[in-house]
Amino acid sequence: MAVSVFAEHTDSVYCVCTNPTLDLGASGGGDDCAMIFDLHTNQVIHKLTGHTDSVTAIGFSSDGKLLATGSLDTTVKIWDTANGTLLHTLEGSCEYEWLQWHERGPVLVAGGGGGDGCAWMWHAQQGRCMTVFAGHTGAVTCGCFTPSGVQLCTGSEDGTVRVWDPKSGAPTTCISTSSPAAATQRGGKSKGRGKAPEEIPLTSVRCSNDGNLLAAAHLDGTVAICNLSTYKVLTTVHARDSVEAVDFLPMGDGQLLLTASLDGTLGVWDSSSGLQRCACVHGDRVGVTALRVARSPISIRGRPARTLAWTAAADGCVRAWDPRDGSLVQAFTGHSAPALDIAVCRDNLGVLSCSDDNTVRLFRL
């Protein structure tokens, strides 16, 4: 059961995040509001109002001082974490469904549906638009900075991943990850005569911690693993249904790829060969809606330290897994409707989850 239950939202809660420097959490929901709450006192300390549609993306800056909320009202708002003051309202052209902060400064990128195929990047402290990344022919459904921060990767409904130079806004490469035979393009010009790929929308993109690999997940369950130096698709893995989230886990000299799918599994794959090592089964077609990998290994009840993968699922359950062997470490119940998002606490021993049941819950190992 949950250590704490936050029931201040009056509609489904779509997104949660945790602060990297303070014991704070935040959430956004269908009631057009966001909340900041203290994970020690279990109290909501700021209710953030002003959006005119659902808050569907949320995140703290790398220093924890700022909070960004993205909404279907086509705006991103920047808030002061300490006092809950609205600092800036950033106007865009899409219904924001994802956002990510740069690791080394107050720079924010965001994108979503219903727009013109663009992602937007702002200097959040100044409230200034730095770059608009234009080039996709469909909505920009996902994106991430590389660990070094010198490249931005975006995925789209048009079935491609584009790699950008954040400083100039110029496209570096377009990778057609929908088809293994598709040509890699540089600067918008084809490098080959491969068959045009089917436009299978992307759902998630993620870089490995060493910055060498990029995983690009699609609505049909296909995940392409790409080399970020050559921009080539190295291998492709296949889940049985849409992959909602992907992540990497270092293992020895290589990387494991983790895939969270609506087929009810957390897949663990060898990123070099594309072979599946194990599958963490959630139940008969119990869709996995969110995936987070802990930031560092932890020791539980005297056992050797290990890095855990956390999942949220449509049965309302939150689970912690050991990806090395696919074993279930612990399952947490309490939500009465599908769990939609999770965020790992900064001590790696707890997780926040949110749900269609209008609540946010804090679970701890």
mmCIF file of C-alpha atoms in Angstrom:
data_model
loop_
_atom_site.group_PDB
_atom_site.id
_atom_site.type_symbol
_atom_site.label_atom_id
_atom_site.label_comp_id
_atom_site.label_asym_id
_atom_site.label_seq_id
_atom_site.Cartn_x
_atom_site.Cartn_y
_atom_site.Cartn_z
ATOM 1 C CA MET A 1 0.000 0.000 0.000
ATOM 2 C CA ALA A 2 0.987 3.610 -0.458
ATOM 3 C CA VAL A 3 2.946 5.525 2.150
ATOM 4 C CA SER A 4 1.076 8.669 1.129
ATOM 5 C CA VAL A 5 -1.964 9.459 -0.991
ATOM 6 C CA PHE A 6 -2.455 12.905 -2.518
ATOM 7 C CA ALA A 7 -6.104 13.315 -3.507
ATOM 8 C CA GLU A 8 -6.275 17.029 -4.280
ATOM 9 C CA HIS A 9 -6.855 16.616 -8.031
ATOM 10 C CA THR A 10 -10.470 16.463 -9.200
ATOM 11 C CA ASP A 11 -9.830 14.627 -12.458
ATOM 12 C CA SER A 12 -7.387 12.068 -13.869
ATOM 13 C CA VAL A 13 -3.736 12.748 -13.056
ATOM 14 C CA TYR A 14 -1.640 12.327 -16.201
ATOM 15 C CA CYS A 15 1.932 13.112 -15.193
ATOM 16 C CA VAL A 16 4.254 13.190 -12.180
ATOM 17 C CA CYS A 17 7.877 14.108 -11.510
ATOM 18 C CA THR A 18 10.299 14.303 -8.585
ATOM 19 C CA ASN A 19 12.751 17.046 -7.715
ATOM 20 C CA PRO A 20 16.441 16.124 -8.218
ATOM 21 C CA THR A 21 17.699 18.143 -5.229
ATOM 22 C CA LEU A 22 14.770 18.360 -2.784
ATOM 23 C CA ASP A 23 12.227 15.879 -1.436
ATOM 24 C CA LEU A 24 9.447 17.310 -3.545
ATOM 25 C CA GLY A 25 7.079 15.887 -6.128
ATOM 26 C CA ALA A 26 4.753 17.447 -8.663
ATOM 27 C CA SER A 27 1.756 16.347 -10.702
ATOM 28 C CA GLY A 28 -0.498 17.559 -13.497
ATOM 29 C CA GLY A 29 -4.005 16.502 -14.410
ATOM 30 C CA GLY A 30 -7.236 16.774 -16.292
ATOM 31 C CA ASP A 31 -8.492 19.449 -13.884
ATOM 32 C CA ASP A 32 -6.096 21.923 -15.615
ATOM 33 C CA CYS A 33 -4.029 22.166 -12.413
ATOM 34 C CA ALA A 34 -0.588 21.154 -11.215
ATOM 35 C CA MET A 35 0.470 20.479 -7.630
ATOM 36 C CA ILE A 36 3.795 20.604 -5.798
ATOM 37 C CA PHE A 37 3.946 18.506 -2.650
ATOM 38 C CA ASP A 38 6.413 17.799 0.139
ATOM 39 C CA LEU A 39 7.329 14.126 0.323
ATOM 40 C CA HIS A 40 8.356 14.412 3.991
ATOM 41 C CA THR A 41 5.265 16.104 5.372
ATOM 42 C CA ASN A 42 2.948 14.614 2.724
ATOM 43 C CA GLN A 43 1.377 18.027 2.229
ATOM 44 C CA VAL A 44 0.541 19.908 -0.964
ATOM 45 C CA ILE A 45 2.553 23.105 -0.699
ATOM 46 C CA HIS A 46 1.530 24.797 -3.972
ATOM 47 C CA LYS A 47 -1.501 24.475 -6.210
ATOM 48 C CA LEU A 48 -0.613 25.870 -9.636
ATOM 49 C CA THR A 49 -3.514 27.245 -11.674
ATOM 50 C CA GLY A 50 -3.736 29.133 -14.944
ATOM 51 C CA HIS A 51 -3.803 26.478 -17.639
ATOM 52 C CA THR A 52 -7.095 26.256 -19.531
ATOM 53 C CA ASP A 53 -6.812 22.590 -20.501
ATOM 54 C CA SER A 54 -5.291 19.375 -19.136
ATOM 55 C CA VAL A 55 -1.716 19.437 -17.813
ATOM 56 C CA THR A 56 -0.110 16.507 -19.625
ATOM 57 C CA ALA A 57 3.637 17.048 -19.147
ATOM 58 C CA ILE A 58 5.668 18.129 -16.127
ATOM 59 C CA GLY A 59 9.280 18.306 -15.005
ATOM 60 C CA PHE A 60 11.715 19.993 -12.629
ATOM 61 C CA SER A 61 14.864 21.665 -13.933
ATOM 62 C CA SER A 62 18.202 19.965 -13.257
ATOM 63 C CA ASP A 63 18.881 22.255 -10.259
ATOM 64 C CA GLY A 64 15.335 21.767 -8.944
ATOM 65 C CA LYS A 65 14.590 25.484 -8.812
ATOM 66 C CA LEU A 66 12.100 25.636 -11.679
ATOM 67 C CA LEU A 67 9.081 23.549 -12.631
ATOM 68 C CA ALA A 68 7.683 23.363 -16.159
ATOM 69 C CA THR A 69 4.102 22.329 -16.944
ATOM 70 C CA GLY A 70 2.946 21.549 -20.477
ATOM 71 C CA SER A 71 -0.716 21.602 -21.419
ATOM 72 C CA LEU A 72 -3.163 20.798 -24.169
ATOM 73 C CA ASP A 73 -3.929 24.547 -24.143
ATOM 74 C CA THR A 74 -0.763 24.990 -26.317
ATOM 75 C CA THR A 75 1.275 26.658 -23.570
ATOM 76 C CA VAL A 76 4.138 25.717 -21.267
ATOM 77 C CA LYS A 77 4.305 27.520 -17.936
ATOM 78 C CA ILE A 78 7.424 28.036 -15.819
ATOM 79 C CA TRP A 79 7.017 28.176 -12.042
ATOM 80 C CA ASP A 80 9.299 29.006 -9.124
ATOM 81 C CA THR A 81 9.585 25.789 -7.100
ATOM 82 C CA ALA A 82 10.135 27.571 -3.787
ATOM 83 C CA ASN A 83 7.078 29.829 -3.750
ATOM 84 C CA GLY A 84 4.878 28.550 -6.591
ATOM 85 C CA THR A 85 5.033 31.860 -8.460
ATOM 86 C CA LEU A 86 4.296 31.799 -12.193
ATOM 87 C CA LEU A 87 7.389 33.188 -13.918
ATOM 88 C CA HIS A 88 6.590 32.789 -17.620
ATOM 89 C CA THR A 89 3.932 31.509 -19.984
ATOM 90 C CA LEU A 90 5.563 30.151 -23.126
ATOM 91 C CA GLU A 91 3.397 30.163 -26.219
ATOM 92 C CA GLY A 92 3.724 27.441 -28.839
ATOM 93 C CA SER A 93 1.899 25.750 -31.678
ATOM 94 C CA CYS A 94 0.933 22.316 -30.339
ATOM 95 C CA GLU A 95 -0.822 20.502 -27.528
ATOM 96 C CA TYR A 96 2.155 19.736 -25.308
ATOM 97 C CA GLU A 97 2.464 16.100 -24.320
ATOM 98 C CA TRP A 98 6.172 15.864 -23.397
ATOM 99 C CA LEU A 99 8.961 18.116 -22.219
ATOM 100 C CA GLN A 100 12.575 17.735 -21.186
ATOM 101 C CA TRP A 101 15.072 19.988 -19.449
ATOM 102 C CA HIS A 102 18.698 20.281 -20.480
ATOM 103 C CA GLU A 103 21.024 18.792 -17.860
ATOM 104 C CA ARG A 104 23.344 21.808 -17.770
ATOM 105 C CA GLY A 105 21.120 24.829 -17.691
ATOM 106 C CA PRO A 106 17.620 26.337 -17.653
ATOM 107 C CA VAL A 107 16.847 25.265 -21.218
ATOM 108 C CA LEU A 108 13.641 23.403 -21.994
ATOM 109 C CA VAL A 109 12.358 21.577 -25.088
ATOM 110 C CA ALA A 110 8.778 20.413 -25.612
ATOM 111 C CA GLY A 111 6.457 19.037 -28.256
ATOM 112 C CA GLY A 112 3.162 17.275 -28.789
ATOM 113 C CA GLY A 113 0.164 16.734 -31.015
ATOM 114 C CA GLY A 114 -2.186 18.896 -32.988
ATOM 115 C CA GLY A 115 0.548 21.204 -34.243
ATOM 116 C CA ASP A 116 2.655 21.877 -37.294
ATOM 117 C CA GLY A 117 5.379 19.270 -36.842
ATOM 118 C CA CYS A 118 7.591 21.497 -34.700
ATOM 119 C CA ALA A 119 9.315 21.192 -31.333
ATOM 120 C CA TRP A 120 10.104 24.315 -29.324
ATOM 121 C CA MET A 121 13.081 25.201 -27.138
ATOM 122 C CA TRP A 122 13.133 28.055 -24.633
ATOM 123 C CA HIS A 123 15.459 29.705 -22.149
ATOM 124 C CA ALA A 124 13.132 29.122 -19.221
ATOM 125 C CA GLN A 125 14.580 31.719 -16.822
ATOM 126 C CA GLN A 126 14.282 34.436 -19.444
ATOM 127 C CA GLY A 127 11.034 33.187 -20.957
ATOM 128 C CA ARG A 128 12.611 33.453 -24.389
ATOM 129 C CA CYS A 129 12.162 31.155 -27.376
ATOM 130 C CA MET A 130 15.602 30.022 -28.516
ATOM 131 C CA THR A 131 14.773 27.700 -31.422
ATOM 132 C CA VAL A 132 11.856 26.154 -33.255
ATOM 133 C CA PHE A 133 12.798 22.771 -34.708
ATOM 134 C CA ALA A 134 10.851 22.490 -37.971
ATOM 135 C CA GLY A 135 11.094 19.610 -40.401
ATOM 136 C CA HIS A 136 8.842 16.768 -39.305
ATOM 137 C CA THR A 137 5.698 16.283 -41.392
ATOM 138 C CA GLY A 138 3.665 15.030 -38.440
ATOM 139 C CA ALA A 139 3.247 15.836 -34.766
ATOM 140 C CA VAL A 140 6.443 15.593 -32.670
ATOM 141 C CA THR A 141 5.388 12.923 -30.205
ATOM 142 C CA CYS A 142 8.617 12.469 -28.206
ATOM 143 C CA GLY A 143 12.103 13.871 -27.754
ATOM 144 C CA CYS A 144 15.261 13.823 -25.660
ATOM 145 C CA PHE A 145 18.629 15.502 -25.380
ATOM 146 C CA THR A 146 21.691 13.318 -25.695
ATOM 147 C CA PRO A 147 23.585 12.945 -22.371
ATOM 148 C CA SER A 148 26.204 15.467 -23.503
ATOM 149 C CA GLY A 149 23.463 17.923 -24.389
ATOM 150 C CA VAL A 150 24.998 18.717 -27.778
ATOM 151 C CA GLN A 151 22.255 17.002 -29.770
ATOM 152 C CA LEU A 152 18.482 16.802 -29.616
ATOM 153 C CA CYS A 153 16.576 13.771 -30.906
ATOM 154 C CA THR A 154 12.884 14.041 -31.795
ATOM 155 C CA GLY A 155 10.399 11.388 -32.904
ATOM 156 C CA SER A 156 7.254 12.028 -34.874
ATOM 157 C CA GLU A 157 4.014 10.653 -36.225
ATOM 158 C CA ASP A 158 5.753 10.772 -39.615
ATOM 159 C CA GLY A 159 7.748 7.664 -38.635
ATOM 160 C CA THR A 160 11.154 9.351 -38.448
ATOM 161 C CA VAL A 161 13.705 10.421 -35.861
ATOM 162 C CA ARG A 162 15.446 13.718 -36.496
ATOM 163 C CA VAL A 163 18.703 14.714 -34.818
ATOM 164 C CA TRP A 164 19.288 18.445 -34.357
ATOM 165 C CA ASP A 165 21.978 20.865 -33.289
ATOM 166 C CA PRO A 166 20.273 22.685 -30.394
ATOM 167 C CA LYS A 167 22.444 25.791 -30.768
ATOM 168 C CA SER A 168 21.660 26.467 -34.411
ATOM 169 C CA GLY A 169 18.392 24.583 -34.750
ATOM 170 C CA ALA A 170 19.773 22.935 -37.876
ATOM 171 C CA PRO A 171 18.914 19.311 -38.645
ATOM 172 C CA THR A 172 21.873 16.937 -38.552
ATOM 173 C CA THR A 173 20.181 13.739 -39.678
ATOM 174 C CA CYS A 174 16.832 12.152 -40.402
ATOM 175 C CA ILE A 175 16.591 8.440 -39.547
ATOM 176 C CA SER A 176 13.634 6.513 -40.949
ATOM 177 C CA THR A 177 13.294 4.057 -38.086
ATOM 178 C CA SER A 178 9.992 2.627 -39.340
ATOM 179 C CA SER A 179 11.804 0.493 -41.914
ATOM 180 C CA PRO A 180 15.152 -1.340 -41.682
ATOM 181 C CA ALA A 181 15.727 -0.652 -45.380
ATOM 182 C CA ALA A 182 15.054 3.055 -45.146
ATOM 183 C CA ALA A 183 17.767 5.519 -46.107
ATOM 184 C CA THR A 184 19.483 7.743 -43.589
ATOM 185 C CA GLN A 185 19.263 11.379 -44.609
ATOM 186 C CA ARG A 186 21.630 14.197 -43.732
ATOM 187 C CA GLY A 187 20.529 17.789 -43.822
ATOM 188 C CA GLY A 188 17.220 16.719 -45.356
ATOM 189 C CA LYS A 189 18.760 15.082 -48.445
ATOM 190 C CA SER A 190 18.544 11.360 -49.117
ATOM 191 C CA LYS A 191 21.751 9.367 -48.787
ATOM 192 C CA GLY A 192 20.377 6.355 -50.646
ATOM 193 C CA ARG A 193 17.561 4.933 -52.698
ATOM 194 C CA GLY A 194 15.955 2.676 -50.122
ATOM 195 C CA LYS A 195 12.267 1.950 -50.261
ATOM 196 C CA ALA A 196 10.196 4.667 -48.633
ATOM 197 C CA PRO A 197 9.235 3.514 -45.125
ATOM 198 C CA GLU A 198 5.718 3.144 -43.877
ATOM 199 C CA GLU A 199 4.942 6.047 -41.574
ATOM 200 C CA ILE A 200 4.471 4.281 -38.242
ATOM 201 C CA PRO A 201 4.232 6.909 -35.469
ATOM 202 C CA LEU A 202 6.909 7.029 -32.801
ATOM 203 C CA THR A 203 5.926 6.806 -29.153
ATOM 204 C CA SER A 204 9.236 7.174 -27.285
ATOM 205 C CA VAL A 205 12.919 7.931 -27.844
ATOM 206 C CA ARG A 206 15.760 7.442 -25.371
ATOM 207 C CA CYS A 207 19.572 7.667 -25.423
ATOM 208 C CA SER A 208 21.921 5.326 -23.593
ATOM 209 C CA ASN A 209 23.902 6.891 -20.731
ATOM 210 C CA ASP A 210 27.127 6.793 -22.745
ATOM 211 C CA GLY A 211 25.483 8.629 -25.622
ATOM 212 C CA ASN A 212 26.311 5.923 -28.162
ATOM 213 C CA LEU A 213 22.849 4.477 -28.769
ATOM 214 C CA LEU A 214 19.337 5.733 -29.396
ATOM 215 C CA ALA A 215 16.188 3.644 -29.035
ATOM 216 C CA ALA A 216 13.173 4.674 -31.099
ATOM 217 C CA ALA A 217 9.857 2.981 -30.262
ATOM 218 C CA HIS A 218 6.842 2.780 -32.547
ATOM 219 C CA LEU A 219 3.113 2.328 -32.241
ATOM 220 C CA ASP A 220 3.327 -1.121 -33.872
ATOM 221 C CA GLY A 221 5.697 -2.481 -31.192
ATOM 222 C CA THR A 222 8.859 -2.066 -33.260
ATOM 223 C CA VAL A 223 11.897 -0.524 -31.537
ATOM 224 C CA ALA A 224 14.904 0.503 -33.626
ATOM 225 C CA ILE A 225 18.316 0.729 -31.951
ATOM 226 C CA CYS A 226 20.459 3.339 -33.692
ATOM 227 C CA ASN A 227 24.138 4.282 -33.530
ATOM 228 C CA LEU A 228 24.373 8.007 -32.726
ATOM 229 C CA SER A 229 27.751 8.340 -34.439
ATOM 230 C CA THR A 230 26.846 6.775 -37.780
ATOM 231 C CA TYR A 231 23.073 7.323 -37.508
ATOM 232 C CA LYS A 232 22.509 3.777 -38.718
ATOM 233 C CA VAL A 233 19.845 1.388 -37.461
ATOM 234 C CA LEU A 234 21.867 -1.416 -35.853
ATOM 235 C CA THR A 235 19.037 -3.794 -34.996
ATOM 236 C CA THR A 236 15.303 -3.869 -34.448
ATOM 237 C CA VAL A 237 13.299 -5.616 -31.728
ATOM 238 C CA HIS A 238 9.608 -6.427 -31.855
ATOM 239 C CA ALA A 239 7.014 -6.355 -29.085
ATOM 240 C CA ARG A 240 3.487 -7.629 -29.705
ATOM 241 C CA ASP A 241 1.806 -4.257 -29.170
ATOM 242 C CA SER A 242 2.619 -0.570 -28.919
ATOM 243 C CA VAL A 243 5.757 0.236 -26.909
ATOM 244 C CA GLU A 244 4.893 3.154 -24.626
ATOM 245 C CA ALA A 245 8.379 3.764 -23.178
ATOM 246 C CA VAL A 246 11.985 2.639 -23.609
ATOM 247 C CA ASP A 247 15.192 2.981 -21.620
ATOM 248 C CA PHE A 248 18.727 1.606 -21.437
ATOM 249 C CA LEU A 249 20.527 -0.084 -18.561
ATOM 250 C CA PRO A 250 24.349 -0.520 -18.621
ATOM 251 C CA MET A 251 25.340 -4.163 -18.185
ATOM 252 C CA GLY A 252 29.034 -5.077 -18.242
ATOM 253 C CA ASP A 253 30.528 -3.760 -21.471
ATOM 254 C CA GLY A 254 27.146 -3.423 -23.150
ATOM 255 C CA GLN A 255 23.658 -2.061 -22.774
ATOM 256 C CA LEU A 256 20.325 -3.678 -22.057
ATOM 257 C CA LEU A 257 17.285 -2.215 -23.771
ATOM 258 C CA LEU A 258 14.064 -2.104 -21.743
ATOM 259 C CA THR A 259 10.695 -1.837 -23.498
ATOM 260 C CA ALA A 260 7.340 -1.189 -21.816
ATOM 261 C CA SER A 261 4.532 -2.470 -24.010
ATOM 262 C CA LEU A 262 0.756 -2.566 -24.050
ATOM 263 C CA ASP A 263 1.121 -6.324 -24.559
ATOM 264 C CA GLY A 264 1.658 -6.548 -20.789
ATOM 265 C CA THR A 265 5.417 -7.059 -20.705
ATOM 266 C CA LEU A 266 8.557 -5.236 -19.752
ATOM 267 C CA GLY A 267 10.946 -6.637 -22.338
ATOM 268 C CA VAL A 268 14.672 -6.902 -21.597
ATOM 269 C CA TRP A 269 16.811 -7.116 -24.729
ATOM 270 C CA ASP A 270 20.489 -7.325 -25.660
ATOM 271 C CA SER A 271 21.033 -4.094 -27.576
ATOM 272 C CA SER A 272 23.832 -5.569 -29.688
ATOM 273 C CA SER A 273 22.090 -8.688 -30.959
ATOM 274 C CA GLY A 274 18.455 -7.669 -30.519
ATOM 275 C CA LEU A 275 17.790 -10.937 -28.705
ATOM 276 C CA GLN A 276 15.363 -10.927 -25.802
ATOM 277 C CA ARG A 277 16.943 -11.912 -22.479
ATOM 278 C CA CYS A 278 13.727 -12.053 -20.464
ATOM 279 C CA ALA A 279 10.193 -10.683 -20.211
ATOM 280 C CA CYS A 280 8.671 -9.261 -17.046
ATOM 281 C CA VAL A 281 5.017 -10.258 -17.365
ATOM 282 C CA HIS A 282 2.389 -8.033 -15.757
ATOM 283 C CA GLY A 283 -0.639 -10.166 -16.516
ATOM 284 C CA ASP A 284 -2.798 -11.198 -19.426
ATOM 285 C CA ARG A 285 -2.731 -8.127 -21.678
ATOM 286 C CA VAL A 286 -2.260 -5.764 -18.743
ATOM 287 C CA GLY A 287 -0.767 -2.851 -20.642
ATOM 288 C CA VAL A 288 2.415 -1.257 -19.294
ATOM 289 C CA THR A 289 1.917 2.502 -19.415
ATOM 290 C CA ALA A 290 5.165 3.899 -18.009
ATOM 291 C CA LEU A 291 8.771 2.887 -17.327
ATOM 292 C CA ARG A 292 11.514 4.449 -15.229
ATOM 293 C CA VAL A 293 14.984 3.119 -14.422
ATOM 294 C CA ALA A 294 16.475 4.078 -11.043
ATOM 295 C CA ARG A 295 19.434 6.444 -11.185
ATOM 296 C CA SER A 296 21.823 4.167 -9.301
ATOM 297 C CA PRO A 297 22.010 0.692 -7.707
ATOM 298 C CA ILE A 298 20.507 0.156 -4.267
ATOM 299 C CA SER A 299 20.747 -2.601 -1.686
ATOM 300 C CA ILE A 300 17.456 -3.941 -0.335
ATOM 301 C CA ARG A 301 17.272 -5.972 2.863
ATOM 302 C CA GLY A 302 20.977 -6.764 2.787
ATOM 303 C CA ARG A 303 20.997 -8.116 -0.764
ATOM 304 C CA PRO A 304 23.665 -7.093 -3.311
ATOM 305 C CA ALA A 305 23.092 -3.672 -4.825
ATOM 306 C CA ARG A 306 21.120 -3.652 -8.062
ATOM 307 C CA THR A 307 19.520 -1.122 -10.364
ATOM 308 C CA LEU A 308 15.744 -1.455 -10.497
ATOM 309 C CA ALA A 309 13.264 -0.806 -13.263
ATOM 310 C CA TRP A 310 9.865 0.549 -12.217
ATOM 311 C CA THR A 311 6.672 0.164 -14.228
ATOM 312 C CA ALA A 312 3.106 1.446 -14.084
ATOM 313 C CA ALA A 313 0.307 -0.594 -15.601
ATOM 314 C CA ALA A 314 -3.323 -0.514 -16.625
ATOM 315 C CA ASP A 315 -4.292 -2.714 -13.664
ATOM 316 C CA GLY A 316 -3.364 0.197 -11.356
ATOM 317 C CA CYS A 317 -0.340 -1.645 -9.987
ATOM 318 C CA VAL A 318 3.189 -0.232 -9.707
ATOM 319 C CA ARG A 319 5.998 -2.780 -9.847
ATOM 320 C CA ALA A 320 9.751 -2.830 -9.193
ATOM 321 C CA TRP A 321 11.790 -5.317 -11.256
ATOM 322 C CA ASP A 322 15.351 -6.607 -11.417
ATOM 323 C CA PRO A 323 16.064 -6.415 -15.170
ATOM 324 C CA ARG A 324 19.091 -8.696 -14.924
ATOM 325 C CA ASP A 325 16.899 -11.763 -14.477
ATOM 326 C CA GLY A 326 13.364 -10.418 -14.877
ATOM 327 C CA SER A 327 12.390 -11.112 -11.274
ATOM 328 C CA LEU A 328 9.688 -9.094 -9.546
ATOM 329 C CA VAL A 329 11.124 -7.288 -6.518
ATOM 330 C CA GLN A 330 7.868 -5.842 -5.221
ATOM 331 C CA ALA A 331 4.360 -4.957 -6.413
ATOM 332 C CA PHE A 332 2.411 -2.021 -5.016
ATOM 333 C CA THR A 333 -1.367 -1.771 -5.102
ATOM 334 C CA GLY A 334 -3.811 0.945 -4.148
ATOM 335 C CA HIS A 335 -4.870 2.687 -7.337
ATOM 336 C CA SER A 336 -8.435 1.865 -8.361
ATOM 337 C CA ALA A 337 -7.885 2.736 -12.038
ATOM 338 C CA PRO A 338 -4.985 2.516 -14.528
ATOM 339 C CA ALA A 339 -1.684 3.995 -13.359
ATOM 340 C CA LEU A 340 -0.531 6.455 -16.013
ATOM 341 C CA ASP A 341 2.909 7.734 -15.013
ATOM 342 C CA ILE A 342 5.657 7.209 -12.432
ATOM 343 C CA ALA A 343 8.726 9.059 -11.184
ATOM 344 C CA VAL A 344 11.546 7.622 -9.064
ATOM 345 C CA CYS A 345 12.419 9.481 -5.858
ATOM 346 C CA ARG A 346 15.929 10.874 -5.593
ATOM 347 C CA ASP A 347 16.991 8.245 -3.014
ATOM 348 C CA ASN A 348 15.949 5.510 -5.512
ATOM 349 C CA LEU A 349 13.921 3.783 -2.760
ATOM 350 C CA GLY A 350 10.536 5.234 -3.602
ATOM 351 C CA VAL A 351 8.328 6.076 -6.538
ATOM 352 C CA LEU A 352 5.461 8.459 -7.240
ATOM 353 C CA SER A 353 2.582 7.244 -9.366
ATOM 354 C CA CYS A 354 -0.530 8.863 -10.769
ATOM 355 C CA SER A 355 -3.753 7.431 -12.054
ATOM 356 C CA ASP A 356 -7.137 7.822 -13.662
ATOM 357 C CA ASP A 357 -8.477 7.514 -10.088
ATOM 358 C CA ASN A 358 -7.550 11.225 -9.563
ATOM 359 C CA THR A 359 -4.769 10.438 -7.050
ATOM 360 C CA VAL A 360 -1.003 10.560 -6.711
ATOM 361 C CA ARG A 361 0.552 7.879 -4.496
ATOM 362 C CA LEU A 362 3.965 7.525 -2.923
ATOM 363 C CA PHE A 363 5.268 3.969 -2.598
ATOM 364 C CA ARG A 364 8.506 2.949 -0.884
ATOM 365 C CA LEU A 365 10.493 -0.276 -0.807
#
